[in-house]
Amino acid sequence: MALPVRTNGTYLFKFIQKFRSPKRFFCSGACSENKEPPGGGRVFSGIQPTGVPHLGNYLGALETWVTLQNQYPSVVYSIVDLHSITQPQEPPQLRSSILDMAASLLACGVDPERSVLFQQSQVSEHAELSWILGCLTSMPRLRHLPQWKMKSKQKNEGSVGLYTYPVLQAADILLYRSTHVPVGEDQVQHLELAQDLARIFNGRYGELFPEPRALLSATRKVKSLRDPSSKMSKSDPHAMATISITDSPDDIALKVRRAVTDFTSEVTFDPEARPGVSNLVTIHAAVARISVDEAVSQARGLDTGTYKTLVSDAVIQRLTPIREEIQRLRMDPAHLEGVLALGTRRARELAAPVLREVRQRVGLS
């Protein structure tokens, strides 16, 4: 993994203005598209500043972010702090979490020379476009999106921000006239809202926004180490369920050692019948950059207890350079703030002319 380096000066990057019809593509580790070669368009993606990412975030999203920097001429990544306040946040903790996320992204390989990395709330065009798009969106359309149904049910009711945040997601994407968005399967419906809003706006006010395509990762979801029926999550109440990318080698070894498996000692890959063992195989294959079949082959002759040591060693080897780089970066918050400030300026250069055009077409200016 190429770690980021400090640099000054002007960042040059290209973007193209040829857009094609919306499709979905699958990204492997190389993030190859299944019909057309990459190399055109603009990628946008965002991540909430909920502290340091866990192993599932890294393998499922951030590795893809790093790969996409080499495949597209324009890549825009945002720390979406406006989305994070749909849930209560302590202001000092939120400010710290934004820098933690910036450090994590840089340490994982996001390179501010090859991508625009910025803090969402510092580009006011996001909120203004969200309002305009919200006026093109019906309440029933938002009510049927999975995130609202799930989170509002947990709380018996939800905030207006939680209800409308898929519109803000659409604004995030369309503001940069993005052509490709890396998403998980659980976010596809939200991307479809962005596609719908692009069509509605274009139909009413003239062609402006491309309909962004989904880049679906082929990486299997990393499951909880304590409950392999659910995905790994930072909000999991069980301390042993989630591996943070800043966990120490001892912590990683302990969590993997206590991972739920079953009473069969042989290592096989069968997610339905043996979800716990299969989750370990998935993690091993992903961090070692090998196929699932090769991971199972390496486990031949080992019982699950011994295999856990093999898995934890592979995770430790993969995460140690990232953990050490995060620690180094967090010692210099001024540098992190400078990276985000530069990214904000570059994001505004892209966003401002698009919003001016939107305002003119809508009749606001």
Short mmCIF file of C-alpha atoms in Angstrom, two decimals:
data_model
loop_
_atom_site.label_atom_id
_atom_site.label_comp_id
_atom_site.label_asym_id
_atom_site.label_seq_id
_atom_site.Cartn_x
_atom_site.Cartn_y
_atom_site.Cartn_z
CA MET A 1 0.00 0.00 0.00
CA ALA A 2 1.33 3.42 -0.94
CA LEU A 3 1.12 5.72 2.07
CA PRO A 4 0.41 9.41 1.55
CA VAL A 5 3.17 11.99 1.66
CA ARG A 6 3.01 15.64 2.56
CA THR A 7 3.10 18.02 -0.31
CA ASN A 8 2.57 21.67 -1.07
CA GLY A 9 1.66 23.44 -4.26
CA THR A 10 -1.15 23.20 -6.72
CA TYR A 11 -2.91 19.95 -7.39
CA LEU A 12 -3.81 19.38 -11.00
CA PHE A 13 -6.47 16.99 -12.06
CA LYS A 14 -8.69 16.40 -15.07
CA PHE A 15 -12.36 15.82 -15.51
CA ILE A 16 -14.39 14.87 -18.52
CA GLN A 17 -17.86 15.93 -19.58
CA LYS A 18 -18.97 12.88 -21.55
CA PHE A 19 -21.65 10.96 -19.67
CA ARG A 20 -23.38 7.70 -20.51
CA SER A 21 -26.59 5.99 -19.45
CA PRO A 22 -26.85 4.60 -15.88
CA LYS A 23 -25.68 1.04 -15.27
CA ARG A 24 -24.34 -0.97 -12.37
CA PHE A 25 -20.88 -2.43 -12.32
CA PHE A 26 -19.07 -4.75 -9.95
CA CYS A 27 -15.71 -3.83 -8.46
CA SER A 28 -13.25 -6.49 -7.50
CA GLY A 29 -9.96 -5.70 -5.76
CA ALA A 30 -8.95 -4.13 -9.07
CA CYS A 31 -12.40 -2.55 -9.31
CA SER A 32 -12.81 -3.61 -12.92
CA GLU A 33 -16.09 -2.89 -14.66
CA ASN A 34 -17.94 -5.73 -16.29
CA LYS A 35 -18.75 -4.10 -19.64
CA GLU A 36 -16.67 -1.01 -20.24
CA PRO A 37 -13.10 -0.27 -19.22
CA PRO A 38 -12.69 2.39 -16.54
CA GLY A 39 -10.89 5.63 -17.20
CA GLY A 40 -13.68 8.16 -17.84
CA GLY A 41 -16.07 10.07 -15.66
CA ARG A 42 -16.02 11.28 -12.07
CA VAL A 43 -16.32 9.21 -8.91
CA PHE A 44 -17.97 10.53 -5.74
CA SER A 45 -18.24 8.82 -2.38
CA GLY A 46 -18.68 9.88 1.23
CA ILE A 47 -18.10 8.46 4.68
CA GLN A 48 -19.48 9.61 8.01
CA PRO A 49 -16.99 10.80 10.65
CA THR A 50 -17.84 8.15 13.21
CA GLY A 51 -14.30 7.81 14.49
CA VAL A 52 -11.80 5.30 13.19
CA PRO A 53 -13.09 2.79 10.60
CA HIS A 54 -13.28 -0.91 11.36
CA LEU A 55 -11.97 -3.81 9.30
CA GLY A 56 -15.25 -4.16 7.41
CA ASN A 57 -15.16 -0.48 6.39
CA TYR A 58 -11.60 -0.85 5.20
CA LEU A 59 -12.11 -4.02 3.16
CA GLY A 60 -15.57 -3.13 1.90
CA ALA A 61 -15.12 0.54 0.99
CA LEU A 62 -11.77 2.19 1.63
CA GLU A 63 -9.70 -0.29 -0.38
CA THR A 64 -12.00 0.45 -3.31
CA TRP A 65 -11.56 4.20 -2.76
CA VAL A 66 -7.81 3.80 -3.06
CA THR A 67 -8.08 1.66 -6.20
CA LEU A 68 -10.46 4.09 -7.91
CA GLN A 69 -7.84 6.85 -7.68
CA ASN A 70 -5.84 4.97 -10.31
CA GLN A 71 -8.80 4.31 -12.60
CA TYR A 72 -10.66 7.59 -12.95
CA PRO A 73 -9.40 11.05 -13.87
CA SER A 74 -11.52 12.80 -11.24
CA VAL A 75 -12.24 11.34 -7.79
CA VAL A 76 -14.08 13.23 -5.03
CA TYR A 77 -14.25 11.90 -1.46
CA SER A 78 -16.13 13.63 1.33
CA ILE A 79 -16.24 13.29 5.10
CA VAL A 80 -19.99 13.75 5.34
CA ASP A 81 -20.39 15.43 8.72
CA LEU A 82 -23.83 16.85 7.86
CA HIS A 83 -25.12 13.29 7.58
CA SER A 84 -23.63 12.37 10.95
CA ILE A 85 -25.75 14.88 12.89
CA THR A 86 -28.97 13.03 12.03
CA GLN A 87 -27.96 11.27 15.27
CA PRO A 88 -27.03 13.28 18.40
CA GLN A 89 -23.33 14.21 18.47
CA GLU A 90 -21.17 15.79 21.15
CA PRO A 91 -19.53 18.79 19.40
CA PRO A 92 -15.97 18.22 20.72
CA GLN A 93 -16.20 14.53 19.83
CA LEU A 94 -17.52 15.30 16.36
CA ARG A 95 -14.63 17.70 15.66
CA SER A 96 -12.17 15.06 16.84
CA SER A 97 -13.87 12.33 14.81
CA ILE A 98 -13.58 14.39 11.61
CA LEU A 99 -9.79 14.56 12.06
CA ASP A 100 -9.67 10.87 13.02
CA MET A 101 -11.45 10.00 9.79
CA ALA A 102 -9.16 12.24 7.75
CA ALA A 103 -6.12 10.54 9.29
CA SER A 104 -7.63 7.11 8.64
CA LEU A 105 -8.36 7.85 5.00
CA LEU A 106 -4.87 9.17 4.37
CA ALA A 107 -3.28 6.21 6.16
CA CYS A 108 -5.35 3.75 4.13
CA GLY A 109 -4.01 5.28 0.92
CA VAL A 110 -6.39 8.07 -0.09
CA ASP A 111 -4.01 10.51 -1.75
CA PRO A 112 -4.90 14.23 -1.86
CA GLU A 113 -2.77 14.55 -5.00
CA ARG A 114 -5.05 12.14 -6.86
CA SER A 115 -8.40 12.85 -5.22
CA VAL A 116 -10.37 15.72 -3.71
CA LEU A 117 -10.75 15.00 0.02
CA PHE A 118 -12.89 17.48 1.95
CA GLN A 119 -15.33 18.09 4.79
CA GLN A 120 -18.90 18.22 3.48
CA SER A 121 -20.24 20.99 5.75
CA GLN A 122 -17.54 23.39 4.55
CA VAL A 123 -19.06 23.43 1.05
CA SER A 124 -22.42 25.15 1.51
CA GLU A 125 -23.56 24.22 -2.00
CA HIS A 126 -24.41 20.73 -0.70
CA ALA A 127 -27.16 22.05 1.57
CA GLU A 128 -28.57 24.48 -1.00
CA LEU A 129 -28.79 21.86 -3.76
CA SER A 130 -30.36 19.46 -1.25
CA TRP A 131 -33.19 21.96 -0.66
CA ILE A 132 -33.80 22.42 -4.38
CA LEU A 133 -33.83 18.66 -4.98
CA GLY A 134 -36.06 18.16 -1.95
CA CYS A 135 -38.65 20.30 -3.70
CA LEU A 136 -38.62 17.75 -6.54
CA THR A 137 -39.04 14.76 -4.20
CA SER A 138 -42.28 13.30 -2.83
CA MET A 139 -42.76 12.22 0.78
CA PRO A 140 -43.91 8.69 -0.18
CA ARG A 141 -40.70 8.27 -2.22
CA LEU A 142 -38.57 8.96 0.87
CA ARG A 143 -40.80 7.00 3.24
CA HIS A 144 -40.07 3.75 1.42
CA LEU A 145 -36.28 4.00 1.58
CA PRO A 146 -34.79 1.28 3.83
CA GLN A 147 -32.71 3.52 6.10
CA TRP A 148 -35.72 5.57 7.19
CA LYS A 149 -37.86 2.50 7.79
CA MET A 150 -35.15 0.84 9.87
CA LYS A 151 -33.93 3.78 11.96
CA SER A 152 -37.29 5.44 12.54
CA LYS A 153 -38.68 2.11 13.72
CA GLN A 154 -35.81 1.79 16.21
CA LYS A 155 -36.65 5.21 17.67
CA ASN A 156 -40.43 5.07 17.13
CA GLU A 157 -39.98 8.30 15.19
CA GLY A 158 -37.14 10.03 13.41
CA SER A 159 -35.95 13.56 12.78
CA VAL A 160 -36.69 15.52 9.63
CA GLY A 161 -32.95 15.29 8.88
CA LEU A 162 -33.07 11.51 9.03
CA TYR A 163 -36.10 11.50 6.75
CA THR A 164 -34.57 13.78 4.12
CA TYR A 165 -30.91 12.77 4.30
CA PRO A 166 -31.21 10.60 1.14
CA VAL A 167 -31.95 13.86 -0.70
CA LEU A 168 -28.74 15.32 0.75
CA GLN A 169 -26.96 12.17 -0.44
CA ALA A 170 -28.34 12.79 -3.91
CA ALA A 171 -27.16 16.40 -3.73
CA ASP A 172 -23.68 15.25 -2.68
CA ILE A 173 -23.47 13.13 -5.82
CA LEU A 174 -25.13 15.40 -8.36
CA LEU A 175 -23.36 18.57 -7.22
CA TYR A 176 -20.15 17.23 -8.79
CA ARG A 177 -21.95 15.81 -11.83
CA SER A 178 -20.64 12.44 -10.70
CA THR A 179 -20.86 9.52 -13.10
CA HIS A 180 -19.89 6.67 -10.76
CA VAL A 181 -20.59 5.99 -7.08
CA PRO A 182 -19.12 3.03 -5.14
CA VAL A 183 -21.92 1.66 -2.95
CA GLY A 184 -22.86 -1.41 -0.97
CA GLU A 185 -25.99 -3.36 -1.80
CA ASP A 186 -27.82 -1.66 1.09
CA GLN A 187 -27.26 1.77 -0.49
CA VAL A 188 -28.43 0.99 -4.02
CA GLN A 189 -31.95 2.35 -3.42
CA HIS A 190 -30.50 5.66 -2.23
CA LEU A 191 -28.41 5.91 -5.37
CA GLU A 192 -31.53 5.17 -7.41
CA LEU A 193 -33.07 8.25 -5.80
CA ALA A 194 -30.13 10.31 -7.09
CA GLN A 195 -30.70 8.83 -10.56
CA ASP A 196 -34.41 9.65 -10.38
CA LEU A 197 -33.71 13.23 -9.27
CA ALA A 198 -31.22 13.70 -12.10
CA ARG A 199 -33.91 12.61 -14.57
CA ILE A 200 -36.59 14.80 -12.96
CA PHE A 201 -34.37 17.89 -12.92
CA ASN A 202 -33.15 17.31 -16.48
CA GLY A 203 -36.68 16.75 -17.70
CA ARG A 204 -37.96 19.95 -16.11
CA TYR A 205 -35.02 22.32 -16.55
CA GLY A 206 -32.89 20.85 -19.34
CA GLU A 207 -30.04 18.37 -19.44
CA LEU A 208 -27.47 19.06 -16.72
CA PHE A 209 -26.86 16.06 -14.48
CA PRO A 210 -25.58 12.64 -15.60
CA GLU A 211 -27.37 9.67 -14.05
CA PRO A 212 -24.68 8.19 -11.78
CA ARG A 213 -23.84 4.51 -12.07
CA ALA A 214 -23.41 2.20 -9.09
CA LEU A 215 -20.03 0.58 -8.61
CA LEU A 216 -20.87 -2.48 -6.52
CA SER A 217 -18.02 -4.05 -4.64
CA ALA A 218 -17.45 -7.76 -5.18
CA THR A 219 -15.83 -7.98 -1.71
CA ARG A 220 -17.88 -10.08 0.68
CA LYS A 221 -19.23 -8.28 3.73
CA VAL A 222 -17.21 -8.79 6.89
CA LYS A 223 -19.47 -10.11 9.64
CA SER A 224 -19.45 -9.57 13.39
CA LEU A 225 -16.97 -11.83 15.15
CA ARG A 226 -19.58 -12.54 17.84
CA ASP A 227 -22.69 -12.77 15.66
CA PRO A 228 -21.83 -13.79 12.08
CA SER A 229 -25.46 -13.32 11.04
CA SER A 230 -24.96 -9.53 11.15
CA LYS A 231 -22.31 -7.32 9.60
CA MET A 232 -19.38 -5.90 11.56
CA SER A 233 -20.37 -2.55 13.08
CA LYS A 234 -18.81 0.15 15.23
CA SER A 235 -22.09 0.39 17.13
CA ASP A 236 -21.99 -3.27 18.18
CA PRO A 237 -22.26 -3.34 22.00
CA HIS A 238 -19.97 -6.37 22.25
CA ALA A 239 -16.35 -5.25 22.50
CA MET A 240 -15.07 -8.47 20.91
CA ALA A 241 -17.29 -8.20 17.82
CA THR A 242 -15.44 -5.56 15.81
CA ILE A 243 -11.82 -5.07 14.77
CA SER A 244 -10.82 -1.42 14.50
CA ILE A 245 -8.04 -0.57 12.06
CA THR A 246 -6.18 0.96 15.02
CA ASP A 247 -6.45 -2.11 17.27
CA SER A 248 -3.15 -3.34 18.68
CA PRO A 249 -1.80 -6.74 17.62
CA ASP A 250 -2.76 -8.15 21.03
CA ASP A 251 -6.32 -6.84 20.69
CA ILE A 252 -6.66 -8.29 17.20
CA ALA A 253 -5.34 -11.68 18.30
CA LEU A 254 -7.74 -11.74 21.26
CA LYS A 255 -10.79 -10.79 19.17
CA VAL A 256 -10.06 -13.37 16.48
CA ARG A 257 -9.32 -16.03 19.11
CA ARG A 258 -12.75 -15.42 20.66
CA ALA A 259 -14.58 -15.29 17.34
CA VAL A 260 -17.65 -17.50 17.15
CA THR A 261 -17.13 -20.69 15.13
CA ASP A 262 -18.73 -24.13 15.70
CA PHE A 263 -17.94 -27.64 16.89
CA THR A 264 -16.36 -28.88 13.64
CA SER A 265 -12.59 -28.57 13.68
CA GLU A 266 -12.01 -28.63 9.90
CA VAL A 267 -11.92 -25.29 8.09
CA THR A 268 -14.41 -25.06 5.24
CA PHE A 269 -16.25 -22.24 3.48
CA ASP A 270 -20.02 -22.60 3.80
CA PRO A 271 -21.66 -19.28 4.76
CA GLU A 272 -25.09 -20.84 5.28
CA ALA A 273 -24.13 -23.84 7.40
CA ARG A 274 -20.91 -22.46 8.98
CA PRO A 275 -21.20 -18.65 9.08
CA GLY A 276 -18.59 -18.11 11.81
CA VAL A 277 -15.81 -20.12 10.18
CA SER A 278 -16.74 -18.76 6.76
CA ASN A 279 -16.42 -15.21 8.11
CA LEU A 280 -12.85 -15.97 9.21
CA VAL A 281 -12.09 -17.38 5.76
CA THR A 282 -13.52 -14.22 4.16
CA ILE A 283 -11.36 -12.02 6.38
CA HIS A 284 -8.26 -14.12 5.74
CA ALA A 285 -8.76 -14.06 1.96
CA ALA A 286 -9.40 -10.31 1.91
CA VAL A 287 -6.48 -9.18 4.07
CA ALA A 288 -4.05 -11.62 2.42
CA ARG A 289 -5.33 -10.66 -1.05
CA ILE A 290 -5.98 -14.27 -2.02
CA SER A 291 -9.09 -16.13 -3.15
CA VAL A 292 -11.42 -17.90 -0.76
CA ASP A 293 -10.36 -21.22 -2.26
CA GLU A 294 -6.72 -20.42 -1.61
CA ALA A 295 -7.50 -19.43 1.98
CA VAL A 296 -9.25 -22.75 2.54
CA SER A 297 -6.29 -24.53 0.93
CA GLN A 298 -3.87 -22.81 3.33
CA ALA A 299 -6.07 -23.97 6.22
CA ARG A 300 -5.95 -27.62 5.16
CA GLY A 301 -4.84 -29.78 8.07
CA LEU A 302 -5.46 -27.03 10.64
CA ASP A 303 -8.23 -27.05 13.22
CA THR A 304 -10.24 -23.86 13.67
CA GLY A 305 -8.26 -22.86 16.76
CA THR A 306 -4.95 -22.98 14.90
CA TYR A 307 -6.53 -21.34 11.87
CA LYS A 308 -7.56 -18.38 14.01
CA THR A 309 -3.88 -17.71 14.69
CA LEU A 310 -3.20 -17.73 10.95
CA VAL A 311 -6.06 -15.28 10.40
CA SER A 312 -5.04 -12.92 13.19
CA ASP A 313 -1.45 -12.87 11.93
CA ALA A 314 -2.66 -11.91 8.45
CA VAL A 315 -4.88 -9.14 9.84
CA ILE A 316 -2.07 -7.80 12.03
CA GLN A 317 0.36 -7.75 9.11
CA ARG A 318 -2.15 -5.82 6.99
CA LEU A 319 -3.27 -3.29 9.60
CA THR A 320 -0.01 -2.52 11.44
CA PRO A 321 1.33 0.00 8.85
CA ILE A 322 -2.07 1.71 8.76
CA ARG A 323 -2.30 1.93 12.55
CA GLU A 324 1.20 3.38 12.81
CA GLU A 325 0.48 5.95 10.08
CA ILE A 326 -2.77 7.03 11.76
CA GLN A 327 -0.88 7.55 15.02
CA ARG A 328 1.71 9.66 13.22
CA LEU A 329 -0.87 11.77 11.41
CA ARG A 330 -2.95 12.41 14.54
CA MET A 331 0.12 13.95 16.16
CA ASP A 332 -0.12 16.75 13.59
CA PRO A 333 -3.73 18.03 13.51
CA ALA A 334 -2.64 21.19 11.67
CA HIS A 335 -1.53 19.05 8.73
CA LEU A 336 -4.88 17.22 8.67
CA GLU A 337 -6.76 20.52 8.81
CA GLY A 338 -4.61 21.80 5.96
CA VAL A 339 -5.37 18.76 3.80
CA LEU A 340 -9.11 19.22 4.38
CA ALA A 341 -8.91 22.97 3.76
CA LEU A 342 -7.19 22.39 0.44
CA GLY A 343 -9.78 19.77 -0.46
CA THR A 344 -12.56 22.19 0.44
CA ARG A 345 -11.18 24.83 -1.94
CA ARG A 346 -10.94 22.29 -4.74
CA ALA A 347 -14.45 20.97 -4.03
CA ARG A 348 -15.86 24.50 -4.15
CA GLU A 349 -14.21 25.08 -7.52
CA LEU A 350 -16.19 22.12 -8.83
CA ALA A 351 -19.43 22.76 -6.93
CA ALA A 352 -19.93 26.51 -7.31
CA PRO A 353 -20.40 26.67 -11.10
CA VAL A 354 -22.81 23.71 -11.01
CA LEU A 355 -24.97 25.36 -8.34
CA ARG A 356 -24.89 28.68 -10.22
CA GLU A 357 -26.24 26.87 -13.26
CA VAL A 358 -28.91 25.15 -11.15
CA ARG A 359 -30.00 28.46 -9.62
CA GLN A 360 -30.20 30.09 -13.04
CA ARG A 361 -32.26 27.26 -14.52
CA VAL A 362 -34.63 27.10 -11.57
CA GLY A 363 -35.11 30.88 -11.69
CA LEU A 364 -33.40 31.78 -8.42
CA SER A 365 -30.83 33.97 -10.16
#
